Coordinates of C-alpha atoms in Angstrom, one line a residue:
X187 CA 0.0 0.0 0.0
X188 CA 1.1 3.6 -0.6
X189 CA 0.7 5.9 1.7
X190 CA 0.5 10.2 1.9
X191 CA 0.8 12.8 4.4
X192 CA -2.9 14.5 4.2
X193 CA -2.0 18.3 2.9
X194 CA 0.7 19.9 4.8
X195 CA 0.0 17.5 8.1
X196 CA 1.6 14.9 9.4
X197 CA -0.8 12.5 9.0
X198 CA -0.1 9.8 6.8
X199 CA -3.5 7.6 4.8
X200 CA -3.1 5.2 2.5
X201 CA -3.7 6.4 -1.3
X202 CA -6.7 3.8 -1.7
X203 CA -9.4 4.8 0.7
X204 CA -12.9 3.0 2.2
X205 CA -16.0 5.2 1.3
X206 CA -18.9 3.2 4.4
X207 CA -21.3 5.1 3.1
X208 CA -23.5 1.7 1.8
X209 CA -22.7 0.3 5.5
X210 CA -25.8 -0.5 7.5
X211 CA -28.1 0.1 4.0
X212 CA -26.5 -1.6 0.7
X213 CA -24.3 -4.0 2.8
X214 CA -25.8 -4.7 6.2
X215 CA -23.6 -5.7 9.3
X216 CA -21.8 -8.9 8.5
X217 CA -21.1 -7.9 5.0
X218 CA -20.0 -4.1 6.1
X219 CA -17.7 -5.9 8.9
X220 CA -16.2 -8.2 6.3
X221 CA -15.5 -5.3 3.9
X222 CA -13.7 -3.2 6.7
X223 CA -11.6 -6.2 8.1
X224 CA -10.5 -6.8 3.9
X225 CA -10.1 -3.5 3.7
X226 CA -7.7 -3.2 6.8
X227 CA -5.7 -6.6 6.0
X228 CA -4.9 -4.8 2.5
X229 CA -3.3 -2.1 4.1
X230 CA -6.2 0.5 4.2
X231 CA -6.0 2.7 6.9
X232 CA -8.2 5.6 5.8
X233 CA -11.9 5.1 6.8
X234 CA -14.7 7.5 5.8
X235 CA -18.1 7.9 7.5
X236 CA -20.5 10.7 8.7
X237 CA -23.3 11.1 11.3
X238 CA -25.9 10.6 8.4
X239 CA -24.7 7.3 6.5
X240 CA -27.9 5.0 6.7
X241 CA -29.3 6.9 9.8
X242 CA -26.0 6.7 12.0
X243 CA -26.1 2.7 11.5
X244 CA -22.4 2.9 9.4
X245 CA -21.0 4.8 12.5
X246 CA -22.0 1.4 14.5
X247 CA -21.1 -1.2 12.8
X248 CA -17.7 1.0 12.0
X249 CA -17.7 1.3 15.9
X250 CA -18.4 -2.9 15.9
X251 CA -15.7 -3.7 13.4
X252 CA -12.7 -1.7 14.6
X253 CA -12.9 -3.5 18.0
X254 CA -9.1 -4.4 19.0
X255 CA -7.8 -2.7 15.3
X256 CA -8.3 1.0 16.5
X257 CA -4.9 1.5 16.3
X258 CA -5.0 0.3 12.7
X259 CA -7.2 3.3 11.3
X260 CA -7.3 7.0 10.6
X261 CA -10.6 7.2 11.4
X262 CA -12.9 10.3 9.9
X263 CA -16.3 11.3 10.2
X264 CA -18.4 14.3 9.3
X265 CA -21.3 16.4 10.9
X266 CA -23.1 19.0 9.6
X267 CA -25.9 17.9 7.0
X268 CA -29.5 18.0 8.8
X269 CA -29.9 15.1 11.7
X270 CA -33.2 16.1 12.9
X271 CA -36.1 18.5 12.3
X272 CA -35.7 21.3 14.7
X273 CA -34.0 24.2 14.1
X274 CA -30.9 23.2 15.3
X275 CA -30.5 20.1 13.6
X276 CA -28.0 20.8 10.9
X277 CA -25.3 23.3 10.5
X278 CA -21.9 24.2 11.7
X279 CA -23.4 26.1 15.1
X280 CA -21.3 25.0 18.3
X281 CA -24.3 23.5 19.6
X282 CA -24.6 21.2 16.7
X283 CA -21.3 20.4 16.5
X284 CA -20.5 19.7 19.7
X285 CA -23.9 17.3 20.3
X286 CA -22.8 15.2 16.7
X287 CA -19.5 14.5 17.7
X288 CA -20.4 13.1 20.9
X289 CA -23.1 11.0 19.7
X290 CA -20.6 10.0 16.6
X291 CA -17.6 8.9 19.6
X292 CA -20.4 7.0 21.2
X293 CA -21.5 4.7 18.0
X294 CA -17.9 4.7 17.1
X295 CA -16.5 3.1 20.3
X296 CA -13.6 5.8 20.5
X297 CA -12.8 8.5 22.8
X298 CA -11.5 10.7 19.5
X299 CA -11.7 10.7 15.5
X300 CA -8.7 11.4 13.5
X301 CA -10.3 13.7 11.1
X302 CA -13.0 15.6 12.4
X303 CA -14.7 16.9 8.6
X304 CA -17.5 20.0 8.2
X305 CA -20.1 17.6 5.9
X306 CA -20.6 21.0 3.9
X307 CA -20.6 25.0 4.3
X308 CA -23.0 26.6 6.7
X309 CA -24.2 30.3 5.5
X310 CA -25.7 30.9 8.4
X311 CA -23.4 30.6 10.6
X312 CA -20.1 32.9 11.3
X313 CA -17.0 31.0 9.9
X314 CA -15.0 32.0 13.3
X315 CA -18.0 30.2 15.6
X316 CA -17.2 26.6 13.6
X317 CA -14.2 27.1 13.6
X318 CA -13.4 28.0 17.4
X319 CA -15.7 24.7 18.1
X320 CA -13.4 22.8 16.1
X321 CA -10.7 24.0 17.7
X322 CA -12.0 23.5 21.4
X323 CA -12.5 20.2 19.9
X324 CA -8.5 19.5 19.2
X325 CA -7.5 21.1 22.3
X326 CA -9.8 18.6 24.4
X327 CA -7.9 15.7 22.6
X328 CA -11.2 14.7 21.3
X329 CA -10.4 15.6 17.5
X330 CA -7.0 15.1 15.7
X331 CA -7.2 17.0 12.7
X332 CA -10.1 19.1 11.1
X333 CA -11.4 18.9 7.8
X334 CA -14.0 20.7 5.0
X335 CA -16.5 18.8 2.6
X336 CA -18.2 20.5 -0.1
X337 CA -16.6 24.4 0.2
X338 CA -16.0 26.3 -2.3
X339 CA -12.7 27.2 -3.0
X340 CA -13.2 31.1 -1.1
X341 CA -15.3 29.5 1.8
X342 CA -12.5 27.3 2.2
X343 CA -9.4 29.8 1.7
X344 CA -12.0 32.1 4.0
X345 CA -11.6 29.7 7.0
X346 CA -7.7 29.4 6.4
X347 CA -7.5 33.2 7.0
X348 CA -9.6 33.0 10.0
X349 CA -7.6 30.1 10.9
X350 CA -4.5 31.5 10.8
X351 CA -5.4 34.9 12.1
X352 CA -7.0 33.2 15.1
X353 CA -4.4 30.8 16.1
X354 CA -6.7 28.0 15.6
X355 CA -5.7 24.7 14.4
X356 CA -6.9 25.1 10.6
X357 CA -8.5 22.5 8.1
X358 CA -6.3 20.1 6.6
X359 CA -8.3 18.9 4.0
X360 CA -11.2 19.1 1.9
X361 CA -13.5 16.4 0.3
X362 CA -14.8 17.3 -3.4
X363 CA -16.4 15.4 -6.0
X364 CA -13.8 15.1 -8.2
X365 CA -13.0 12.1 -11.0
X366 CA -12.6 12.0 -14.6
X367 CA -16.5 12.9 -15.2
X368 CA -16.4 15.7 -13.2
X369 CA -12.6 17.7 -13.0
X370 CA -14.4 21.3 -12.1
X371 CA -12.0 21.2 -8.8
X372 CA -9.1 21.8 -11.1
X373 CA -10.6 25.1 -12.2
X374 CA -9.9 26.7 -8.2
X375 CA -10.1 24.3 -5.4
X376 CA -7.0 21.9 -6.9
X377 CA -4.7 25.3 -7.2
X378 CA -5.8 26.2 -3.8
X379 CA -5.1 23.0 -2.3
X380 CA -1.6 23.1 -3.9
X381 CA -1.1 26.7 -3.0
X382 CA -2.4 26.5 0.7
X383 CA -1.0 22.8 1.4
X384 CA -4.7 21.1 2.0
X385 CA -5.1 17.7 1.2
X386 CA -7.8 16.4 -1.4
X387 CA -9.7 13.8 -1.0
X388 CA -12.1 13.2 -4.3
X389 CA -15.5 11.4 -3.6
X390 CA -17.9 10.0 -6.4
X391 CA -14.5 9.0 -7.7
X392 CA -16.3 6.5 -10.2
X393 CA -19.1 8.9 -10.8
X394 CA -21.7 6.7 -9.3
X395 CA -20.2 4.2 -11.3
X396 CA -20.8 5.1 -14.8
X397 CA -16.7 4.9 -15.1
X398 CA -17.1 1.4 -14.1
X399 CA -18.8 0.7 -17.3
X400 CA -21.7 -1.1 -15.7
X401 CA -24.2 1.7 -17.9
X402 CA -22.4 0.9 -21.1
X403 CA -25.3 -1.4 -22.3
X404 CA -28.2 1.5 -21.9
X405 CA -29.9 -0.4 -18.8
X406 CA -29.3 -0.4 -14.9
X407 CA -27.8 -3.6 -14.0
X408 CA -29.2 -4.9 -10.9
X409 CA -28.4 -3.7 -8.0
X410 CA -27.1 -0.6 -9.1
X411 CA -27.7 3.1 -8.1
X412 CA -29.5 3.8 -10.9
X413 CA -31.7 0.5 -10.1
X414 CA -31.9 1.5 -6.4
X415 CA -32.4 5.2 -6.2
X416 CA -33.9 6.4 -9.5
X417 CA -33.1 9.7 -8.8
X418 CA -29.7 8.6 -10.2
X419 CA -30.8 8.2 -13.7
X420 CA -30.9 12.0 -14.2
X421 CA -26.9 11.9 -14.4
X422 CA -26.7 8.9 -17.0
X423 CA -26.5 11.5 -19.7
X424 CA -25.1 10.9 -22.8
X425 CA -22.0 13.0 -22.6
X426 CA -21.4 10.5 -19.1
X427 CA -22.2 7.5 -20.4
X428 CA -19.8 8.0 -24.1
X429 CA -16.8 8.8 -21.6
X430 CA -17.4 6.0 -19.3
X431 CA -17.6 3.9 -22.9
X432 CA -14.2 5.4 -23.7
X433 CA -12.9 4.5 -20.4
X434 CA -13.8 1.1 -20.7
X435 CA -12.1 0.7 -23.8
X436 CA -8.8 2.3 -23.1
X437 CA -8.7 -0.1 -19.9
X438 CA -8.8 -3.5 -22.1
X439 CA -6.5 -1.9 -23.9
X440 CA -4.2 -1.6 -20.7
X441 CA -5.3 -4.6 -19.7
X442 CA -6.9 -3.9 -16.6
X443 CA -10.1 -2.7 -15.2
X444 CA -12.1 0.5 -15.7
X445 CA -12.5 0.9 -11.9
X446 CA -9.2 0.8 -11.6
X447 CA -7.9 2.7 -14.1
X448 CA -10.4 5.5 -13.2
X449 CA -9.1 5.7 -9.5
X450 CA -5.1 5.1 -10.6
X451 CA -5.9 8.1 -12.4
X452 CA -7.4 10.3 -9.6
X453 CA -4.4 9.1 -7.4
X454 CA -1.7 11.1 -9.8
X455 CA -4.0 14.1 -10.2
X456 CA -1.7 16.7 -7.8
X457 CA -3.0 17.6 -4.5
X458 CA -5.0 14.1 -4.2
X459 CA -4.2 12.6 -0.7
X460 CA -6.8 9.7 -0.7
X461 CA -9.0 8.3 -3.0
X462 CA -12.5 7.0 -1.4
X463 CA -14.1 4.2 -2.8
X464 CA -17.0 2.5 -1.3
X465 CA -17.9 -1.1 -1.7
X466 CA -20.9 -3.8 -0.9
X467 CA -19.1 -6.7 -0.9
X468 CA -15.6 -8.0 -0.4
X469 CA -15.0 -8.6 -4.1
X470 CA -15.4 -4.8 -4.7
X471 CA -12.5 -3.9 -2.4
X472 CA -10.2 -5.9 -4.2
X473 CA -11.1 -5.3 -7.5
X474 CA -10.7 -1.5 -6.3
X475 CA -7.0 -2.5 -5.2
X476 CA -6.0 -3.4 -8.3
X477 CA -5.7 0.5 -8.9
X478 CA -2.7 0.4 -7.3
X479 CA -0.9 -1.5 -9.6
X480 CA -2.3 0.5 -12.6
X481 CA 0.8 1.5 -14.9
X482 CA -0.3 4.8 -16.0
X483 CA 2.2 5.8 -18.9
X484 CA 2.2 9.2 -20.7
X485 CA 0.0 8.2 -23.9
X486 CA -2.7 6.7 -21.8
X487 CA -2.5 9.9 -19.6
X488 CA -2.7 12.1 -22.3
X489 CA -5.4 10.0 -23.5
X490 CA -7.5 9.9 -20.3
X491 CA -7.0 13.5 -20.6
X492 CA -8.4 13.8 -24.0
X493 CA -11.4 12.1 -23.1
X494 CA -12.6 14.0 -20.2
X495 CA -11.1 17.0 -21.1
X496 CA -14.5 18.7 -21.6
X497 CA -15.7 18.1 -17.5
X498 CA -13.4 20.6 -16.4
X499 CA -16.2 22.8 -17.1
X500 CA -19.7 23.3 -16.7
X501 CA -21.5 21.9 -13.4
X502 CA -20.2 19.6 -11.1
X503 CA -21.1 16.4 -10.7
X504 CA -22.4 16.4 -7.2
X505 CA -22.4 19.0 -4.4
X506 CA -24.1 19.0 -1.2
X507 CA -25.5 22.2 0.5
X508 CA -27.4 23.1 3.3

């Protein structure tokens, strides 16, 4: 396994990560256990989770599965996105904060999370109130590091100013979509990172799986999101499903895997710390380790690059906002 320091920190996570995010809904407890302890054996040390994955049941079984290997993990979760239907059931307020992280230590069977992540950017509340709560947070050996999800690139160089002004310990990375469907990071956030020493850490990094080539046929395979959720289908456009085509076929040609090709190629995009890739079953895990042995020479690069050229611009795949 290869491993990275996360931005500027010291904190070293493998370059393959585990996305749980299907834990407790699309793989229930024995299955989501099995895929953690794979994961783990491999040489995975980066697990991702937030207070909201399938109703806080991934946070459990997480909590479950890391019993006697807690040592083994830097282990992240997020808070932020609405828990509840009163008024101060989402957010970035101190109140909110504070209440989530000790319900997410609970379920997670720890007295502290590695990387403490903001699930996405609160308007409403001042930049300076999250961020002393995260802070308090460090300082009470509760939190390790801090992180953003979903910022923009000024919120986020916003809360590095206030960061550094303040004294307070500041964010160390920030979680994007980002893959070869959707490269709109690399208009801002990517120079920021670079600029500013913040780590990346893509999600959707197989778009939902279109890159997987699982939509090249037209029709949801069973099982999949698109099958599942059918509010998926409204990003199965054409543009998507020609690129994840192309991807396909340029993986044969390396003879390998369009999963893996797709995440070897996030892994040498610059600023990219750890790649998370989510799985239902043990099988997906180790096909998703096969990125790591991808041989990504100049031509296919400059191929890859060819192809998916024209997501650099327009919308981005997925965003999450309050």
């Amino acid at each position: 396994m290869k491993y990275n320091y996360l931005g500027k920190s010291g904190l070293q996570v493998s370059a393959l990560g585990l996305g749980t995010n299907a834990f407790g809904k699309r793989a229930d407890q024995e299955a989501s256990i099995r895929i953690l302890h794979t994961a783990l054996d491999a040489g995975i040390n980066f697990i991702d989770t937030a207070n909201i994955y399938a109703g806080t049941e991934s946070e459990r079984i997480i909590g479950l599965a890391l019993t006697g290997r807690r040592h083994d993990v830097v282990l992240t979760t997020k808070a932020g996105l609405p828990r509840g239907e009163g008024p101060n059931g989402r957010g970035s307020s101190r109140r909110h904060l504070m209440a989530e992280l000790e319900g997410s230590l609970q379920r997670l069977q720890t007295d502290y999370v590695d990387l403490y992540q903001i699930h996405t950017f609160d308007p409403h509340t001042p930049l300076d109130e999250t961020l002393r709560a995260l802070d308090d947070m460090v300082r009470a050996g509760k939190v390790r590091y801090i992180g953003a999800s979903n910022y923009a690139a000024w919120e986020l160089m916003k809360a590095l100013g206030i960061s550094e002004r303040q004294g307070y310990a500041p964010y160390v990375s920030i979680q994007s979509c980002y893959s070869l469907a959707d490269r709109t990071p690399e208009r801002e956030l990517i120079p920021l990172c670079l600029d500013q020493g913040v780590g990346m850490i893509p999600y959707f990094p197989l778009a939902g799986g279109i890159l997987t080539g699982k939509y090249s046929g037209g029709d949801a395979p069973a099982g999949s999101r698109a099958e599942t959720d059918p509010n998926f289908n409204r990003f199965l456009s054409g543009e998507r499903l020609e690129l994840g085509r192309k991807v396909s076929e340029l993986a044969a040609e390396a003879g390998t895997t369009p999963t893996a090709l797709s995440l070897a190629w996030l892994m040498e995009q610059p600023a990219v710390a750890t790649v998370i890739a989510g799985a239902t079953g043990t099988e997906q895990v180790q096909m998703n380790l096969r990125s790591l042995d991808v041989p990504l020479g100049p031509e296919l690069l400059a191929r890859l690059e060819e192809a998916s050229r024209p997501f650099r611009s327009g919308e981005p795949f997925a965003v999450y906002r309050l």
